[in-house]
Amino acid sequence: MDNPRKSPTMTDVARKAGVSPMTVSRAFKPGSLVNDATRARILAAAEELGYVLDSTASSLRSQKTDFVAVTIPSINNANFADTVGALNEGLKHRGLQILLGYTNYDMQEEERLIEQLLRRKPQAVVVTGGKHTPRCRRLLTNANVPVIETWDLPEAALNHVIGFSNAQAVQSMVDHFVAKGLTRIAFIGGDADRDTRGLDRRLGFVAAMQRHGLDATRLIAAGPPPISMREGADAMVHLLDTAPDTEAVICVSDLSAFGALSACQRRGIPVPGQISIAGFGNYEVGAICVPSITTIDPGPKEIGARAASLICKVLDNSTTEAICEHIQPRLLLRESSI
Amino acid sequence: MDNPRKSPTMTDVARKAGVSPMTVSRAFKPGSLVNDATRARILAAAEELGYVLDSTASSLRSQKTDFVAVTIPSINNANFADTVGALNEGLKHRGLQILLGYTNYDMQEEERLIEQLLRRKPQAVVVTGGKHTPRCRRLLTNANVPVIETWDLPEAALNHVIGFSNAQAVQSMVDHFVAKGLTRIAFIGGDADRDTRGLDRRLGFVAAMQRHGLDATRLIAAGPPPISMREGADAMVHLLDTAPDTEAVICVSDLSAFGALSACQRRGIPVPGQISIAGFGNYEVGAICVPSITTIDPGPKEIGARAASLICKVLDNSTTEAICEHIQPRLLLRESSI
DNA sequence: ATGAAAGCGCTAACAA
DNA sequence: TTGTTAGCGCTTTCAT
């Protein structure tokens, strides 16, 4: 037996198969010209030796890592998970492997993460959101790879964009409620200084309310993101205590909306009889619960799928032109709102 | 201007800072001995050039990739997301980067994924579940890196294990219901041939029912995994139609349990008044909804945190001894069961 | 269809 | 504290 700590290399396989290392390399590359019999002999030798191709060496020599770096605020969020899932689905056929990082809704953390991920020399970068630290922007620009900002419409795009306006989406929800005759409308969201998409939604709420000449001060800050069900429930309790005449609540996400709904149910407050509730994101819970929750579907999977297509296109053509694709969020009216 | 397509290398930085490439290398390695002034000069030169360390080359030379390969059935599952999140948290301080892959509850896909991930030469591998194709087992064994199987207690462990018995956990739930005097108990889960943890839970249900001398044939197959809220709701409708005298339902996860609960609410069937419901996994929805859902908490974060600790320990000591850590799932009694 | 030579960018090992 | 040499395992390039 040889030393089990040392893995076999192409040279070992080549010797065993009676060919040169170069031929082994070709045998492992799908589209290349190797005699069928030779290839079979090589693959058999490799299997017998337990040989596994070393992508590290391959990447260094060919200057192609087949990595795509992706950052999302949190791993435990079904919306971002859907985007990453669709992205992965669209990339894996090309042999592209996602390198995933979590920013924890923090631009400083994003900067650290991007710096670390860029060292792996990804062939494309997909980030969530359109706001970044100056150094992060510099790092991404210098990297000379396609960058896609998602889930937002940045003021100054780094490169490509696949997103939508969070503010506008919420404005359409406010318009819907106002058209139904509701005027005392509240917003439940996270603290303003972290989650920029959540902040944009709040700003959209305030802008729309002011446009309608309505009171835009029923703003419940539910703490630092992520704002999930528990935070939504607590915020609703607070709202019911401080502004019991509220007619409708728009929540930063379906998760907090479901929490808010549950808080109403525990207090015996009919939804939508006394209060209408709306969320954001079209999470599964909002479609299944009773009453189902009115929401906005920003198409998380579509964002991921389009990002994958764009990456593939750019890597083929090496197109330099920056693309900006707008996703149109859909308003889904359900039982939780009149 | 130089060609923007070509990134600067250590040699470029070294020339600019007036030192040798080796000193630049040391300057970028946190714990190493470089004159403070020299290091400052080097980092300034690097920043000015927009230099980013190339981990690919570094990994090849040092034979340390700082990758940890992780496979989970689905990205869109809060339990596995919690495990990966805790794993990431425990690894990032050491500079270890997770390489994540999704098996889609398919052992063939897992084999393909593991083969691809092993080419990246990870320094440890964490897989979900204890059942794998023979070739997958061979690949993992040959890789000569620590392997951790999680979320299960494998019959024949590959190496390390951090898990629990899915069957036993569900048996304890059955015992609880039986002790309460319930006898007509059903199980809602996915088709038997894919999700092995789900299958184990079903087997645990059947074993416990038979041990109590009860009818174990109220098994609703909700289709191929992932079984989520929609599938749970549909399965509950089917159950209510075919076995309306059922007193309790145990679901393969809290998501399907919540779907089942919603189906009952739509039919006006009181829970737990007429039917008790239990889930698995301690997802947030089950804690927040009304009534809250009785469940089993298998400690997803604890699994991830322990896996991270184990990896760090093994990479330090290069301990060869295989560890098997049992997690004790906790029964959480809530409002959905009497 | 196959092989030989060279080198991707970095760091281990040794030297000063 | 810093420098020199060599080479990690593979693939590009050129040759046959």
PDB file of C-alpha atoms in Angstrom, chain A residues 7 14 26 77 138-139 166 191 254 261 275 304 313:
ATOM      1  CA  SER A   7      -3.645  11.590  -3.289  1.00  0.00           C
ATOM      2  CA  ALA A  14      -0.870   8.513 -16.830  1.00  0.00           C
ATOM      3  CA  ARG A  26      -7.864  15.520 -22.208  1.00  0.00           C
ATOM      4  CA  ASN A  77     -34.952  33.524   4.284  1.00  0.00           C
ATOM      5  CA  ARG A 138     -14.076  49.696  -5.600  1.00  0.00           C
ATOM      6  CA  LEU A 139     -13.281  46.043  -4.997  1.00  0.00           C
ATOM      7  CA  ASN A 166     -39.101  48.247  -3.256  1.00  0.00           C
ATOM      8  CA  ASP A 191     -34.956  49.583  12.217  1.00  0.00           C
ATOM      9  CA  ASP A 254     -45.108  38.096   4.867  1.00  0.00           C
ATOM     10  CA  LEU A 261     -52.094  38.135  12.026  1.00  0.00           C
ATOM     11  CA  ILE A 275     -57.900  45.352  10.532  1.00  0.00           C
ATOM     12  CA  GLY A 304     -32.266  34.072  -9.822  1.00  0.00           C
ATOM     13  CA  LYS A 313     -24.624  35.143 -21.807  1.00  0.00           C
TER      14      LYS A 313
END
